[in-house]
mmCIF file of C-alpha atoms and ligand atoms in Angstrom:
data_model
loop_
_atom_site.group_PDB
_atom_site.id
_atom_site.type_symbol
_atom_site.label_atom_id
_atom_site.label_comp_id
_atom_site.label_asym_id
_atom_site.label_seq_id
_atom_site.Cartn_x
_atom_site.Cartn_y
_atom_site.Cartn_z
ATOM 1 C CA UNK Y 218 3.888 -24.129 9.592
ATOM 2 C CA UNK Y 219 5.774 -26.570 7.174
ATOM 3 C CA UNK Y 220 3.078 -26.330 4.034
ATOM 4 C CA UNK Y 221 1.065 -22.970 3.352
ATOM 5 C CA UNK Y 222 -1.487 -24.891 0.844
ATOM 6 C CA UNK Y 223 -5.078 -23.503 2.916
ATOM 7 C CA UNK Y 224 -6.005 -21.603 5.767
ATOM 8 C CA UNK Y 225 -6.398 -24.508 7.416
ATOM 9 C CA UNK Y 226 -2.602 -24.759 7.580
ATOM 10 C CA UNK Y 227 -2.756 -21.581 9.718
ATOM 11 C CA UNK Y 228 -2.633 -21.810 12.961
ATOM 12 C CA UNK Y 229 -3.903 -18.032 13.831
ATOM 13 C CA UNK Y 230 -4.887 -16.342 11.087
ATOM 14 C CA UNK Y 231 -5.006 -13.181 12.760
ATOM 15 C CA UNK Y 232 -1.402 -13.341 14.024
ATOM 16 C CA UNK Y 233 -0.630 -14.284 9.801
ATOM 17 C CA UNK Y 234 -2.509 -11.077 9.102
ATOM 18 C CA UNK Y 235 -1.058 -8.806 11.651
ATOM 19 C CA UNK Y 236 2.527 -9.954 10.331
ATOM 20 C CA UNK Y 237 1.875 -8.568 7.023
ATOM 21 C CA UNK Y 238 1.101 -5.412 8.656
ATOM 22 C CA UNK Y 239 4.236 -4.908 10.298
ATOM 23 C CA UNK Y 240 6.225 -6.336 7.334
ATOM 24 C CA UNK Y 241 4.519 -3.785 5.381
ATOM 25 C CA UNK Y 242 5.604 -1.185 7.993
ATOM 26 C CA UNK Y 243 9.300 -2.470 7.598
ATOM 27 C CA UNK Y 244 10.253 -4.847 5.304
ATOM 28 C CA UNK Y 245 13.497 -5.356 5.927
ATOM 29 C CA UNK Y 246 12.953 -6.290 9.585
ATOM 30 C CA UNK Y 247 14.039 -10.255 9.288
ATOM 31 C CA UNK Y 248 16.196 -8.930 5.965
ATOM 32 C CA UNK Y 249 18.551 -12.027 7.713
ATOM 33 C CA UNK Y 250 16.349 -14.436 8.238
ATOM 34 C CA UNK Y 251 16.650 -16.104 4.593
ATOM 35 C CA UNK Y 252 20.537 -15.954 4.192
ATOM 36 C CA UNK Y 253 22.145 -18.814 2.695
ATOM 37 C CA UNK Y 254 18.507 -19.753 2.162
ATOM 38 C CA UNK Y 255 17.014 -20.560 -1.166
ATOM 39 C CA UNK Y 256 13.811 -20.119 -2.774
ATOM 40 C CA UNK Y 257 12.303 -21.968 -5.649
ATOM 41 C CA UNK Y 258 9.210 -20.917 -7.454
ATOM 42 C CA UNK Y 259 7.689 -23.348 -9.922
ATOM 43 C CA UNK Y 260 5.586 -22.480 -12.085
ATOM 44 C CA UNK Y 261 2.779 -25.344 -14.312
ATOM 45 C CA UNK Y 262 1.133 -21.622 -15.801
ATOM 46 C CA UNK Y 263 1.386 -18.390 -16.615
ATOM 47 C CA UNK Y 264 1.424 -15.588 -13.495
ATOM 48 C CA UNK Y 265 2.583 -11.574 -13.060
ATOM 49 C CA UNK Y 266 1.629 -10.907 -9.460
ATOM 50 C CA UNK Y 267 2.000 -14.734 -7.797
ATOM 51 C CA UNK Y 268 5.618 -14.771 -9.378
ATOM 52 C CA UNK Y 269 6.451 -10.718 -8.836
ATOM 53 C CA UNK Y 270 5.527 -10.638 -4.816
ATOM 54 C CA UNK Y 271 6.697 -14.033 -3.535
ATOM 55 C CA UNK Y 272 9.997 -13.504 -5.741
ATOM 56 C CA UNK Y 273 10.070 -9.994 -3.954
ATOM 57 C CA UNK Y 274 9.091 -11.326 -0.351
ATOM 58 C CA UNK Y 275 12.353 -13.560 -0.661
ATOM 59 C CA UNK Y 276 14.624 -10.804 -1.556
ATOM 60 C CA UNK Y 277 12.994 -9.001 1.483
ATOM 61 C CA UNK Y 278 13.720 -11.814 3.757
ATOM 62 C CA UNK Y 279 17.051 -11.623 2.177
ATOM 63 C CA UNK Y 280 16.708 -15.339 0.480
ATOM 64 C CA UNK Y 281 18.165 -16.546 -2.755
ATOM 65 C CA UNK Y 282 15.269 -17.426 -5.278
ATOM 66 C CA UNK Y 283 15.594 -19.932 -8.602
ATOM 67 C CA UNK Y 284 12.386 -19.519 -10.874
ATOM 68 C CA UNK Y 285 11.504 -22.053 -12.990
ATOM 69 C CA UNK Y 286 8.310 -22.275 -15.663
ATOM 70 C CA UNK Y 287 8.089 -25.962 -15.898
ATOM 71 C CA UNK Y 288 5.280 -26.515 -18.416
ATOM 72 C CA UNK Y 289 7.631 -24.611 -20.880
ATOM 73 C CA UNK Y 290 11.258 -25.328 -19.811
ATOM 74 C CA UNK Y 291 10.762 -28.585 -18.057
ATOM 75 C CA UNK Y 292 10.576 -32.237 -18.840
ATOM 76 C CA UNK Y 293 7.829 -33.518 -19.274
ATOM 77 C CA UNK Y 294 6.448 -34.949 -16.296
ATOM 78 C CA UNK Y 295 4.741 -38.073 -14.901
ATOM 79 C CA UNK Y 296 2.483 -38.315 -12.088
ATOM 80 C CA UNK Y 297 1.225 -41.725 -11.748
ATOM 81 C CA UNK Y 298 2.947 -43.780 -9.304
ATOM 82 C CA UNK Y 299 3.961 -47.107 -11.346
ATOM 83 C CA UNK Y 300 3.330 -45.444 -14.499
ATOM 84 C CA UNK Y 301 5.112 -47.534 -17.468
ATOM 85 C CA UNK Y 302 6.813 -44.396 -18.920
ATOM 86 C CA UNK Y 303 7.137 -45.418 -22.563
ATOM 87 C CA UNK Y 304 5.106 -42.098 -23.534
ATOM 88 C CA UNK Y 305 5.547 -38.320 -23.639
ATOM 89 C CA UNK Y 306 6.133 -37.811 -20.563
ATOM 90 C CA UNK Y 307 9.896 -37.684 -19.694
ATOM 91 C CA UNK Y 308 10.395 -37.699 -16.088
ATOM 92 C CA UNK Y 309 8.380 -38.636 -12.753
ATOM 93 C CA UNK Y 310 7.628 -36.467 -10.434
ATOM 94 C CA UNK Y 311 9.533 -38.719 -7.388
ATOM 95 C CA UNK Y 312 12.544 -37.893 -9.004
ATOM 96 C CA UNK Y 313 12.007 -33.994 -9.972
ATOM 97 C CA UNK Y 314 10.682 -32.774 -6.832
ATOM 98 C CA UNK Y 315 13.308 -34.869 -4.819
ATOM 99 C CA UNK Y 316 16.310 -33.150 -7.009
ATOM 100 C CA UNK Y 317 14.325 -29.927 -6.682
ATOM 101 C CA UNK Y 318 14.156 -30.084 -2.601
ATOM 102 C CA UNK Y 319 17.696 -30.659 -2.815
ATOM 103 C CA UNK Y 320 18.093 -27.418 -4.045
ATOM 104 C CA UNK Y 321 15.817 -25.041 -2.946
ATOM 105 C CA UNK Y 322 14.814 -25.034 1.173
ATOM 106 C CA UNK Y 323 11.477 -23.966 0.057
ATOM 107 C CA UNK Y 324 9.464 -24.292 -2.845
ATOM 108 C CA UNK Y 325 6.773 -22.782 -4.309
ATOM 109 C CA UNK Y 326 4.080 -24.813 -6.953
ATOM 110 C CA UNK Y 327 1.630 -22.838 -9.101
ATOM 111 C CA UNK Y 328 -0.508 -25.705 -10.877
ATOM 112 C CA UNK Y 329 -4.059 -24.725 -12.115
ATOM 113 C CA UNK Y 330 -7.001 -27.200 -12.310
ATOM 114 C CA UNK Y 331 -7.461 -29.161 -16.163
ATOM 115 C CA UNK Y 332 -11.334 -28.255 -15.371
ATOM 116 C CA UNK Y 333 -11.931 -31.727 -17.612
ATOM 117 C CA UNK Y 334 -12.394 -34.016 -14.638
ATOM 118 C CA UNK Y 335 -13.398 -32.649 -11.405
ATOM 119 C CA UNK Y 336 -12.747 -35.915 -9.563
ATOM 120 C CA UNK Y 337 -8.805 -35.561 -10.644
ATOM 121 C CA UNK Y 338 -8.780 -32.086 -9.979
ATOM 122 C CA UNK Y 339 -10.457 -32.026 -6.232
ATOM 123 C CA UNK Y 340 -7.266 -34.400 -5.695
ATOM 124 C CA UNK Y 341 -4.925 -32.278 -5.993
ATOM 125 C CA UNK Y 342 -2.614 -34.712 -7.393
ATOM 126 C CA UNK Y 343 0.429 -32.276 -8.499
ATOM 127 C CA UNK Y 344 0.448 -30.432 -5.601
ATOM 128 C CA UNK Y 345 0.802 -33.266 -2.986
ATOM 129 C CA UNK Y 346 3.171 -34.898 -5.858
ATOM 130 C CA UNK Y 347 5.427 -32.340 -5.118
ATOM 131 C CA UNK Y 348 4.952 -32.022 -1.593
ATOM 132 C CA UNK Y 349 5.222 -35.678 -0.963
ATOM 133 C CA UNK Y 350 8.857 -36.154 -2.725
ATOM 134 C CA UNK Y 351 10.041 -32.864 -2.289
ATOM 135 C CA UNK Y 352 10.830 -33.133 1.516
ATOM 136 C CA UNK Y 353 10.892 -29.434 1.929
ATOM 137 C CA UNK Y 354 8.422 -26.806 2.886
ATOM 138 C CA UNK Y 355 6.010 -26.098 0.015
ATOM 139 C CA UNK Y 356 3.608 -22.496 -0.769
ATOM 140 C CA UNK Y 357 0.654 -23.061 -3.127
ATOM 141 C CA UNK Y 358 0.912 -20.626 -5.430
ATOM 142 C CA UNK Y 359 -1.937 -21.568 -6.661
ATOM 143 C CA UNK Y 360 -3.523 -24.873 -6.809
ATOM 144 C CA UNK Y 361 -6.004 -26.880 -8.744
ATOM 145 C CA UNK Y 362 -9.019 -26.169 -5.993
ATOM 146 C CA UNK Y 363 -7.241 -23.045 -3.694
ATOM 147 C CA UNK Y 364 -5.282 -19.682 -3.732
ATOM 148 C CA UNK Y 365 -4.462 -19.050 -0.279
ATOM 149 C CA UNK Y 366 -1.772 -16.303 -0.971
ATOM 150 C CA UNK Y 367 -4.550 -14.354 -2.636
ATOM 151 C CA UNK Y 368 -6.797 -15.082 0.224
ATOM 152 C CA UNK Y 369 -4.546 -13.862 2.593
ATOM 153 C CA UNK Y 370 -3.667 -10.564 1.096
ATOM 154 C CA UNK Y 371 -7.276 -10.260 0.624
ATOM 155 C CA UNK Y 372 -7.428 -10.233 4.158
ATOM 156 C CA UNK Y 373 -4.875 -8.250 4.396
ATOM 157 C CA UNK Y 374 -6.377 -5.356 2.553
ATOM 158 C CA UNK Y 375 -9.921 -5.695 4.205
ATOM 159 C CA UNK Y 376 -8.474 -5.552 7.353
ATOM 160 C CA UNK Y 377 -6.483 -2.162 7.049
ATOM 161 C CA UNK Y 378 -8.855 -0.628 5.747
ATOM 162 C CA UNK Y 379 -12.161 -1.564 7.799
ATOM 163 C CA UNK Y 380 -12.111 1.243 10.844
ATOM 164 C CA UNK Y 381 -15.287 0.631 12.217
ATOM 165 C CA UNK Y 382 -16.488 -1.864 15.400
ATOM 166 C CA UNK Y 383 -19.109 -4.106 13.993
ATOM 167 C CA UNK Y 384 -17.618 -6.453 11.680
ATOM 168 C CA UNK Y 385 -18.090 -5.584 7.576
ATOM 169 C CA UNK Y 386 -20.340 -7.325 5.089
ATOM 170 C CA UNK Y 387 -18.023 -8.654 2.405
ATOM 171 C CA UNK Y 388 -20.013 -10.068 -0.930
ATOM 172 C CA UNK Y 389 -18.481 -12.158 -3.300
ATOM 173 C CA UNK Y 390 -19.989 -11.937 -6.647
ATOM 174 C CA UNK Y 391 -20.055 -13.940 -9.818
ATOM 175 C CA UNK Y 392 -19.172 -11.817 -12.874
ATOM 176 C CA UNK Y 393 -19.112 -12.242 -16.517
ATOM 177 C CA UNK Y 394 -15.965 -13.650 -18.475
ATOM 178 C CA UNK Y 395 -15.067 -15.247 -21.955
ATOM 179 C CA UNK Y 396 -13.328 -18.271 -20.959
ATOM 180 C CA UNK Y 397 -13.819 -20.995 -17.875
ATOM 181 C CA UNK Y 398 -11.989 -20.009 -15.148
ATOM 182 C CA UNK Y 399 -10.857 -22.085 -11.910
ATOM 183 C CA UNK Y 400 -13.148 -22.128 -9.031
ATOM 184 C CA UNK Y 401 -9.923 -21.776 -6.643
ATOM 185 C CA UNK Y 402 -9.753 -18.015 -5.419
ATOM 186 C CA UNK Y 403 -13.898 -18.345 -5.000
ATOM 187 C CA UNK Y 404 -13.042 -21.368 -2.949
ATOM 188 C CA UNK Y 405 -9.918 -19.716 -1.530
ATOM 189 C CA UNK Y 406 -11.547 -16.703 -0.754
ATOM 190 C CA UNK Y 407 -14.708 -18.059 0.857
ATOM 191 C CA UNK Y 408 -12.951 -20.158 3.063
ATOM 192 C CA UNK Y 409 -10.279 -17.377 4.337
ATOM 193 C CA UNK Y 410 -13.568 -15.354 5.153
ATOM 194 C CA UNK Y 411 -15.366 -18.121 6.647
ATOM 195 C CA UNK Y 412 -12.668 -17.837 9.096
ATOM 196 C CA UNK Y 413 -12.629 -13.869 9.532
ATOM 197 C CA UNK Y 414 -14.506 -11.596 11.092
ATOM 198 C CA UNK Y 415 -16.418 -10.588 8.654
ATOM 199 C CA UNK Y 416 -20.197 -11.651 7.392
ATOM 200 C CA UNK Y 417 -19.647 -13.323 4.002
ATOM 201 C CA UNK Y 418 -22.260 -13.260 1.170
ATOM 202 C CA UNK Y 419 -21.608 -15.145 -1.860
ATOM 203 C CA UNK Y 420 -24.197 -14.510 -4.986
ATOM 204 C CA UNK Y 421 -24.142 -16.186 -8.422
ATOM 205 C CA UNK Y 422 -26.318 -17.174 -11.012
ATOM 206 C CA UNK Y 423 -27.771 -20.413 -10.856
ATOM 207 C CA UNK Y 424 -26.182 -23.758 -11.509
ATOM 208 C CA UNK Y 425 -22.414 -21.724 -10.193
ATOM 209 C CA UNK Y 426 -22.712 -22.897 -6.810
ATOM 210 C CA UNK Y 427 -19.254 -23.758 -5.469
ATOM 211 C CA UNK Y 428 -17.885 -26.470 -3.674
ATOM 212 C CA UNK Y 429 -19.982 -26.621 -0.256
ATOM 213 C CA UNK Y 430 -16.403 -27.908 1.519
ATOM 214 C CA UNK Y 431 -15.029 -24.317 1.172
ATOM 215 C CA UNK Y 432 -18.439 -21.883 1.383
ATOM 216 C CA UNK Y 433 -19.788 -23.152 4.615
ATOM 217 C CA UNK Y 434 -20.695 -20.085 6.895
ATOM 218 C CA UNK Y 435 -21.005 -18.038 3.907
ATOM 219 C CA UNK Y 436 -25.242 -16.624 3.046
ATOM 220 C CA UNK Y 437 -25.385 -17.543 -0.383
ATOM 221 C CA UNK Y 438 -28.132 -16.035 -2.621
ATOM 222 C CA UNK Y 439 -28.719 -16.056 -6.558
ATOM 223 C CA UNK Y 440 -30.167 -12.444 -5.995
ATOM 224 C CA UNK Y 441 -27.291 -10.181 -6.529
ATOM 225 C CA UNK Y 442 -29.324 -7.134 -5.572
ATOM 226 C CA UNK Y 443 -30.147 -8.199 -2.063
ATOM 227 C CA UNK Y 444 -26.570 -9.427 -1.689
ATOM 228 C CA UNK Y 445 -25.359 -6.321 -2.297
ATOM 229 C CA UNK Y 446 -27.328 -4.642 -0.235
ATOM 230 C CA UNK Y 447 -25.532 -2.443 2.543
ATOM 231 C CA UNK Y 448 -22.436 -4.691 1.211
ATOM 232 C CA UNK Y 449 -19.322 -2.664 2.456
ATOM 233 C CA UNK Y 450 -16.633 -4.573 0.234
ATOM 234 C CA UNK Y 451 -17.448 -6.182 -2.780
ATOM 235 C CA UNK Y 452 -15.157 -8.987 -4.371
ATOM 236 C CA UNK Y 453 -15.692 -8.880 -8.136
ATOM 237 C CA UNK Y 454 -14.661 -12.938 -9.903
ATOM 238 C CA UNK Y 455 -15.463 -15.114 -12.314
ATOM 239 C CA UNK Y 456 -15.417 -18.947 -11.728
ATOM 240 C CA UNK Y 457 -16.403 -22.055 -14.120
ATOM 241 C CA UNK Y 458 -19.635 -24.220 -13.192
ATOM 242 C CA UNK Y 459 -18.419 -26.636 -10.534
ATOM 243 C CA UNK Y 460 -21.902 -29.248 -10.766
ATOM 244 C CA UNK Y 461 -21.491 -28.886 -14.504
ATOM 245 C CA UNK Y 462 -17.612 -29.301 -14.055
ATOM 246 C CA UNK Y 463 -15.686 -26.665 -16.015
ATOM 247 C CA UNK Y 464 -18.291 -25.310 -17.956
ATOM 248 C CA UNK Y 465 -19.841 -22.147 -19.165
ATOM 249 C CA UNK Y 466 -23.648 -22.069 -18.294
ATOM 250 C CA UNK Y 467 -24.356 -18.449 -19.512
ATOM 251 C CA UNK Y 468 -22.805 -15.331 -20.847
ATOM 252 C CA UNK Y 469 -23.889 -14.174 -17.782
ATOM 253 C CA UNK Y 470 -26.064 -10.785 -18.604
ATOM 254 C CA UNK Y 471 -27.156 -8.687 -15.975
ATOM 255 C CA UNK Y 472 -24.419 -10.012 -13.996
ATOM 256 C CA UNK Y 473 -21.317 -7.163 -14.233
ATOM 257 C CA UNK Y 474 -21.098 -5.149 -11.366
ATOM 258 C CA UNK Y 475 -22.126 -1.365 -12.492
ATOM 259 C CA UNK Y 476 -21.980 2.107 -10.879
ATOM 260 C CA UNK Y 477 -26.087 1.490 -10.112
ATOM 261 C CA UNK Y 478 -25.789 -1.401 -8.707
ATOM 262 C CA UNK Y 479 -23.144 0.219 -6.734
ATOM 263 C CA UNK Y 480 -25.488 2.484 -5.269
ATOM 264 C CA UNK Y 481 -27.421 -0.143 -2.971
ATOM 265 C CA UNK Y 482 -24.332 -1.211 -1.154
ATOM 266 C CA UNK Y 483 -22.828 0.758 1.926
ATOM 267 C CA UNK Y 484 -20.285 2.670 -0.013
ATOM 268 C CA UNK Y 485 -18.358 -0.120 -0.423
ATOM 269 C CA UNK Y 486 -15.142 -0.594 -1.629
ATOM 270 C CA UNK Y 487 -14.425 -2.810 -4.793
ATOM 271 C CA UNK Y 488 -11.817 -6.137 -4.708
ATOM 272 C CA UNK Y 489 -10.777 -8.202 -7.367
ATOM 273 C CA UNK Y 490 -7.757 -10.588 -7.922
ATOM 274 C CA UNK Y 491 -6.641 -9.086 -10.989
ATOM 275 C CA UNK Y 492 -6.231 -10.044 -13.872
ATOM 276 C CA UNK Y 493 -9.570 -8.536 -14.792
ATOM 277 C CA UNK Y 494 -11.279 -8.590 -18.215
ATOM 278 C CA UNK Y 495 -11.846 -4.922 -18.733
ATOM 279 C CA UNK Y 496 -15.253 -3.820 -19.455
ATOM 280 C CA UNK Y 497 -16.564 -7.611 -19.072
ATOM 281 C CA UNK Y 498 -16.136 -8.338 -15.359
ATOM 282 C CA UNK Y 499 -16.032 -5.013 -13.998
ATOM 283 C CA UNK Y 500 -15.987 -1.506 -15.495
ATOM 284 C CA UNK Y 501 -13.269 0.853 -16.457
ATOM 285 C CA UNK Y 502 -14.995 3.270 -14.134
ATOM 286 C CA UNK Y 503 -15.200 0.840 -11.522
ATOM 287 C CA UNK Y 504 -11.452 -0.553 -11.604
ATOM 288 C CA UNK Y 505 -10.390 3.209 -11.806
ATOM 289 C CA UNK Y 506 -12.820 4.519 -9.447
ATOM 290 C CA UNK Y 507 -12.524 6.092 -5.925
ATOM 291 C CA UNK Y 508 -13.654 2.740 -4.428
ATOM 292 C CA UNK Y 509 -11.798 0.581 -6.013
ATOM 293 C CA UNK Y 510 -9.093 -1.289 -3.811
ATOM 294 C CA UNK Y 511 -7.491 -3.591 -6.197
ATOM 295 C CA UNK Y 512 -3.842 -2.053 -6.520
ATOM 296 C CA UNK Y 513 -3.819 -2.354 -2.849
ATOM 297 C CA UNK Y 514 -4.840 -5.390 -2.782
ATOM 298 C CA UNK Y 515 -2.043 -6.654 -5.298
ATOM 299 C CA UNK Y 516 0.587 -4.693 -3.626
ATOM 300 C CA UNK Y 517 -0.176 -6.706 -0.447
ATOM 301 C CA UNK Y 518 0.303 -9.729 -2.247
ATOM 302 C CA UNK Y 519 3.984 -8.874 -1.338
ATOM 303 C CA UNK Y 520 3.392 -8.203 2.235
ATOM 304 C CA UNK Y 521 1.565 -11.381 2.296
ATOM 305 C CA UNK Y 522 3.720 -13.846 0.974
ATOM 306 C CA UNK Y 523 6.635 -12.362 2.994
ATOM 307 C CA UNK Y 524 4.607 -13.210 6.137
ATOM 308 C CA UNK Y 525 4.186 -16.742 4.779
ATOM 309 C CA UNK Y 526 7.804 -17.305 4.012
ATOM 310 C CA UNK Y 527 8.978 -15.569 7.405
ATOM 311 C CA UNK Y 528 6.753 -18.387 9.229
ATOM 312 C CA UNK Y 529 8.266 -21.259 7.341
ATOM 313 C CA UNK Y 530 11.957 -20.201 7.822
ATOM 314 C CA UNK Y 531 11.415 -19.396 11.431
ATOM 315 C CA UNK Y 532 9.008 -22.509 12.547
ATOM 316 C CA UNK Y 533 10.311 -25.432 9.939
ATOM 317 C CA UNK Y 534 13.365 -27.548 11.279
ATOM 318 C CA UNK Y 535 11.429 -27.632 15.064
ATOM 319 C CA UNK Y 536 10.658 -30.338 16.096
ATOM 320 C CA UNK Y 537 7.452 -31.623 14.911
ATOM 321 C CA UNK Y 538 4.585 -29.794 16.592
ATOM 322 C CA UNK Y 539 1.760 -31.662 18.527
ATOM 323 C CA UNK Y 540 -0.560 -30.570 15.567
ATOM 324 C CA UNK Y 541 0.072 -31.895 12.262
ATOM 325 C CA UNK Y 542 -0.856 -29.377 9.315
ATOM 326 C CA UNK Y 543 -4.090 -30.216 7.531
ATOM 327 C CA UNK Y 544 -1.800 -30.550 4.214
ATOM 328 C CA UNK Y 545 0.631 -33.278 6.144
ATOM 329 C CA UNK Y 546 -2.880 -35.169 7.480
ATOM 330 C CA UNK Y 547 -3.537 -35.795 3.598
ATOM 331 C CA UNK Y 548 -0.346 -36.298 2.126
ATOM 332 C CA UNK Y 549 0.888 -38.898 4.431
ATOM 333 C CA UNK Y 550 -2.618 -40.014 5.736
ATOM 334 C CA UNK Y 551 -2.745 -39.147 8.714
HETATM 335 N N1 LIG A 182 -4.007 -12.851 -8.711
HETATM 336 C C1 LIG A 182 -3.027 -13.614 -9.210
HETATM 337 O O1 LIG A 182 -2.742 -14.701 -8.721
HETATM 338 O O2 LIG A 182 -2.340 -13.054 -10.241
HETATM 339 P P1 LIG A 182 -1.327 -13.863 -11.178
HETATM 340 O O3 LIG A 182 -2.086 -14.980 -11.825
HETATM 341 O O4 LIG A 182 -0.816 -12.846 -12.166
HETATM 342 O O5 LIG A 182 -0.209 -14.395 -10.334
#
């Protein structure tokens, strides 16, 4: 693996998974692996857990890691290929990522979506900016359409703590929220399951239907009730209207998971990204509760990440592999 951008960068998703595990287990077991390495994390917007765990995962893998929050101690940068630069912004992106991938032997980008123009966004322009000049490895941390480190710890937690044979009924719900929020861990998340063992239901209101590219496999059903019936995890997010780019359609009433609505499902456990919107998204006595997962489920963020950057320092520098990465297919057109 060279890019870490989607699960479709993953060559066994399982194998990614299973790493964690054993990371978790002992995480100082490739504590060598990243000397005289270095990691950089860049960062386009705010983040706690994103920056926390992958900064952690380096130190695990015993790498050296540079941080950086660009929006605020950057230049300002261009994107446009050509672009007359006689404006605000200070510097292209050819020449920061190329200085930057002469520093650091892998880099991570977190770059959220504008939610203005959904065309510009689906294009992922900063991301592949960066991976195209950069000439190193690159982790999304976060993108403008995907959150695959999320998705994977996700994974991650479902899978240590589902102990039964048949596979588990995993809904992911639309909840309630004050401001428009990126579509990219729905998209992120659907797509990871999509590719899991698992049966995936998503339910939202009306006129929140994602991005058909990332849900397809997944039941989806406006009728939260009969989606969460005999549910056995339930992921808890809020997302933006995607057809109605960006938007808020509704304050969404009726739509916050409660302890009733609880009661239909197969005891199931509770997920959520974090941050949450206390008392909007999801109750205090939900987040608190005996079912909820989601400290777990950040503290494998760590275990997750370290699997990621263990894969790029052991498999980058091969020689190319038969397969290109979905995320080298696009950038270079392939
Ligand atoms: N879940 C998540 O990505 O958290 P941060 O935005 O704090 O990194």
């Amino acid at each position: 693996m060279k890019y870490f951008t989607t699960v479709n960068d993953v060559k066994n998703i399982h194998d990614l998974v299973q790493d964690a595990l054993l990371l978790k287990k002992s995480p100082f077991s490739h504590s060598h692996l990243g000397k005289h390495k270095t990691l950089g994390l860049i960062f386009l917007n705010p983040s706690l857990r994103t920056r926390l765990s992958t900064q952690k995962a380096a130190l695990n893998l015993g790498m050296q890691v540079i941080v950086m929050n660009i929006d605020k101690e950057g230049w300002g940068l261009e994107f446009e290929d050509g672009a007359i630069m006689n404006g605000s912004s200070v510097e292209h992106i050819r020449d920061a990522a190329a200085v930057m991938g002469q520093y650091c032997d892998i880099l991570g980008i977190r770059c959220f979506p504008g939610l203005t123009n959904r065309d510009e966004d689906d294009k992922e322009q900063v991301l592949l900016s960066f991976m195209k000049h950069c000439k190193v490895p690159v982790v999304s941390l976060e993108s403008a359409t995907l959150h695959p480190l999320q998705s994977l710890a996700d994974l991650v937690t479902i899978t240590e703590t589902w102990k039964e044979k048949r596979k588990p009924k995993v809904v992911l719900t639309w909840a309630p929220h004050i401001k428009a929020l990126p579509q990219a861990v729905p998209n992120s998340f659907s797509e990871w399951m999509c590719k899991a063992p698992v049966d995936l239901v998503i339910t939202h209101p009306p006129g929140y239907e994602l991005n058909e590219e990332y849900t397809r496999g997944a039941h989806i059903t406006h009728n939260q009730e009969e989606a969460l019936k005999d549910a056995d995890y339930v992921y808890v997010k809020n997302w933006s209207s995607y057809s109605k780019y960006g938007q808020i359609l509704s304050n969404g009433e009726g739509w916050m998971l409660t302890a009733e609505k609880m009661a239909k499902t197969s005891d199931a456990k509770i997920m959520h990204c974090l941050p949450v919107r206390r008392n909007v998204e999801l109750s205090d006595a939900l987040l608190d509760g005996p079912h909820s997962l989601v400290q777990q489920q950040a503290g494998n963020r760590l275990w997750a990440a370290q699997a990621v950057l263990k894969d790029l320092l052991m498999h980058n520098g091969q020689p190319q592999q038969v397969i290109q990465s979905e995320s080298e297919k696009i950038i270079y057109g392939l």
